[in-house]
GROMACS .gro file of C-alpha atoms in nm:
model
  140
    1MET     CA    1  -2.303  -0.930  -0.331
    2GLU     CA    2  -2.040  -1.139  -0.533
    3HIS     CA    3  -2.077  -1.353  -0.181
    4ALA     CA    4  -2.393  -1.389  -0.161
    5ARG     CA    5  -2.385  -1.507  -0.526
    6ALA     CA    6  -2.144  -1.795  -0.503
    7ALA     CA    7  -2.318  -1.861  -0.192
    8LEU     CA    8  -2.671  -1.881  -0.394
    9ARG     CA    9  -2.463  -2.061  -0.652
   10TRP     CA   10  -2.342  -2.318  -0.428
   11LEU     CA   11  -2.700  -2.403  -0.297
   12LEU     CA   12  -2.844  -2.419  -0.673
   13ALA     CA   13  -2.568  -2.681  -0.741
   14LEU     CA   14  -2.623  -2.882  -0.391
   15ALA     CA   15  -2.980  -2.836  -0.458
   16TYR     CA   16  -2.890  -2.982  -0.834
   17ALA     CA   17  -2.733  -3.248  -0.731
   18TYR     CA   18  -2.902  -3.418  -0.506
   19ALA     CA   19  -3.252  -3.394  -0.738
   20GLY     CA   20  -3.005  -3.580  -0.978
   21TYR     CA   21  -2.927  -3.874  -0.802
   22ARG     CA   22  -3.295  -3.886  -0.652
   23HIS     CA   23  -3.349  -3.901  -1.013
   24LEU     CA   24  -3.110  -4.184  -1.057
   25ALA     CA   25  -3.145  -4.371  -0.743
   26THR     CA   26  -3.531  -4.351  -0.718
   27PRO     CA   27  -3.678  -4.242  -1.064
   28ALA     CA   28  -4.059  -4.334  -0.991
   29PRO     CA   29  -4.152  -4.049  -0.794
   30PHE     CA   30  -4.044  -3.906  -1.120
   31LEU     CA   31  -4.203  -4.123  -1.379
   32ALA     CA   32  -4.525  -4.126  -1.199
   33ILE     CA   33  -4.515  -3.731  -1.243
   34THR     CA   34  -4.357  -3.750  -1.611
   35PRO     CA   35  -4.677  -3.642  -1.936
   36PRO     CA   36  -4.813  -3.906  -2.097
   37TRP     CA   37  -4.702  -3.764  -2.434
   38VAL     CA   38  -4.335  -3.826  -2.329
   39PRO     CA   39  -4.146  -4.047  -2.528
   40GLN     CA   40  -3.932  -4.301  -2.340
   41PRO     CA   41  -3.967  -4.176  -1.947
   42ALA     CA   42  -3.745  -4.404  -1.795
   43PHE     CA   43  -3.447  -4.298  -2.057
   44VAL     CA   44  -3.578  -3.918  -1.985
   45VAL     CA   45  -3.565  -3.967  -1.617
   46ALA     CA   46  -3.278  -4.132  -1.642
   47ALA     CA   47  -3.149  -3.853  -1.853
   48THR     CA   48  -3.247  -3.554  -1.639
   49GLY     CA   49  -3.072  -3.671  -1.337
   50VAL     CA   50  -2.736  -3.637  -1.512
   51ALA     CA   51  -2.830  -3.343  -1.658
   52GLU     CA   52  -2.894  -3.196  -1.283
   53ILE     CA   53  -2.596  -3.355  -1.196
   54ALA     CA   54  -2.327  -3.269  -1.506
   55GLY     CA   55  -2.540  -2.940  -1.449
   56ALA     CA   56  -2.416  -2.853  -1.039
   57ALA     CA   57  -2.087  -2.928  -1.160
   58GLY     CA   58  -2.069  -2.681  -1.486
   59LEU     CA   59  -2.159  -2.450  -1.166
   60LEU     CA   60  -1.846  -2.511  -0.958
   61PHE     CA   61  -1.632  -2.445  -1.251
   62PRO     CA   62  -1.515  -2.110  -1.343
   63ALA     CA   63  -1.503  -2.201  -1.775
   64MET     CA   64  -1.847  -2.391  -1.773
   65ARG     CA   65  -2.006  -2.174  -1.503
   66ARG     CA   66  -2.227  -1.949  -1.797
   67THR     CA   67  -2.259  -2.252  -1.953
   68ALA     CA   68  -2.419  -2.441  -1.739
   69GLY     CA   69  -2.624  -2.122  -1.589
   70TRP     CA   70  -2.786  -2.106  -1.925
   71ALA     CA   71  -2.819  -2.487  -1.949
   72LEU     CA   72  -2.969  -2.581  -1.639
   73ALA     CA   73  -3.240  -2.265  -1.737
   74LEU     CA   74  -3.365  -2.485  -2.002
   75TYR     CA   75  -3.409  -2.741  -1.827
   76ALA     CA   76  -3.623  -2.586  -1.564
   77LEU     CA   77  -3.786  -2.479  -1.841
   78CYS     CA   78  -3.797  -2.763  -1.982
   79VAL     CA   79  -3.928  -2.963  -1.660
   80TRP     CA   80  -4.209  -2.754  -1.636
   81PRO     CA   81  -4.522  -2.924  -1.787
   82ALA     CA   82  -4.408  -3.250  -1.533
   83ASN     CA   83  -4.450  -2.983  -1.247
   84VAL     CA   84  -4.786  -2.868  -1.415
   85HIS     CA   85  -4.848  -3.245  -1.476
   86HIS     CA   86  -4.811  -3.323  -1.120
   87ALA     CA   87  -5.047  -3.079  -0.996
   88VAL     CA   88  -5.327  -3.047  -1.202
   89HIS     CA   89  -5.413  -3.451  -1.279
   90HIS     CA   90  -5.253  -3.504  -0.822
   91ILE     CA   91  -5.077  -3.782  -0.892
   92ALA     CA   92  -5.034  -3.942  -0.569
   93ILE     CA   93  -4.632  -4.021  -0.518
   94ASP     CA   94  -4.588  -4.220  -0.197
   95GLY     CA   95  -4.993  -4.210  -0.168
   96THR     CA   96  -5.014  -3.853  -0.102
   97THR     CA   97  -5.190  -3.653  -0.315
   98LEU     CA   98  -5.013  -3.286  -0.218
   99GLY     CA   99  -5.276  -3.018  -0.268
  100TRP     CA  100  -5.290  -2.652  -0.430
  101GLY     CA  101  -5.068  -2.503  -0.082
  102TYR     CA  102  -4.773  -2.700  -0.236
  103HIS     CA  103  -4.824  -2.667  -0.577
  104ALA     CA  104  -4.887  -2.298  -0.684
  105PRO     CA  105  -4.578  -2.215  -0.485
  106ARG     CA  106  -4.387  -2.489  -0.692
  107LEU     CA  107  -4.528  -2.350  -0.976
  108ALA     CA  108  -4.451  -2.001  -0.927
  109ALA     CA  109  -4.107  -2.034  -0.834
  110GLN     CA  110  -4.026  -2.234  -1.136
  111PRO     CA  111  -3.890  -1.864  -1.262
  112LEU     CA  112  -3.745  -1.807  -1.023
  113ILE     CA  113  -3.543  -2.078  -1.029
  114ILE     CA  114  -3.451  -1.998  -1.340
  115TRP     CA  115  -3.390  -1.649  -1.285
  116TRP     CA  116  -3.098  -1.834  -0.970
  117ALA     CA  117  -2.936  -2.059  -1.227
  118LEU     CA  118  -2.904  -1.705  -1.456
  119TRP     CA  119  -2.799  -1.503  -1.202
  120THR     CA  120  -2.567  -1.693  -1.014
  121SER     CA  121  -2.371  -1.857  -1.307
  122GLY     CA  122  -2.307  -1.517  -1.382
  123ALA     CA  123  -2.444  -1.509  -1.733
  124ILE     CA  124  -2.733  -1.261  -1.647
  125GLU     CA  125  -2.706  -0.933  -1.391
  126TRP     CA  126  -3.014  -0.849  -1.377
  127PRO     CA  127  -3.152  -0.713  -1.179
  128PHE     CA  128  -2.882  -0.597  -0.990
  129GLY     CA  129  -2.592  -0.502  -1.244
  130ARG     CA  130  -2.834  -0.273  -1.400
  131ARG     CA  131  -2.854  -0.061  -1.022
  132HIS     CA  132  -2.496  -0.079  -1.041
  133ALA     CA  133  -2.457   0.073  -1.380
  134ARG     CA  134  -2.665   0.300  -1.281
  135GLU     CA  135  -2.491   0.404  -0.897
  136ARG     CA  136  -2.209   0.459  -1.129
  137ALA     CA  137  -2.287   0.694  -1.422
  138ARG     CA  138  -2.386   0.866  -1.163
  139ARG     CA  139  -2.052   0.928  -0.979
  140PRO     CA  140  -1.863   1.225  -1.105
   0.00000   0.00000   0.00000
């Protein structure tokens, strides 16, 4: 199980590092989906890019791993409104409007992304920790 956790942690770190880079290098698509109630959207998009890169790096250092997991989980929760805004308002990115075939799975995956950050960082063991605890309790 630990090999799977480590592999998924590296995959998540790479995904967040790339997303963070994209937020900084090409902010326009992220600005387009930022809800209008967000103050200083350019600053927020840049800050989210920095947060993603910092979280990705934190996942790779054992002393920072759990903190990074909680931070990335909170981050994923906080950016969910931008994903909802993107879907509900049919916002085009580079001239392309994505349909509900993209948006529905993307919105539904957000809790999985939150769990992924928490589990791969070791912040939580659910659902695997409970099962292993029950198996250990049954052993003579």
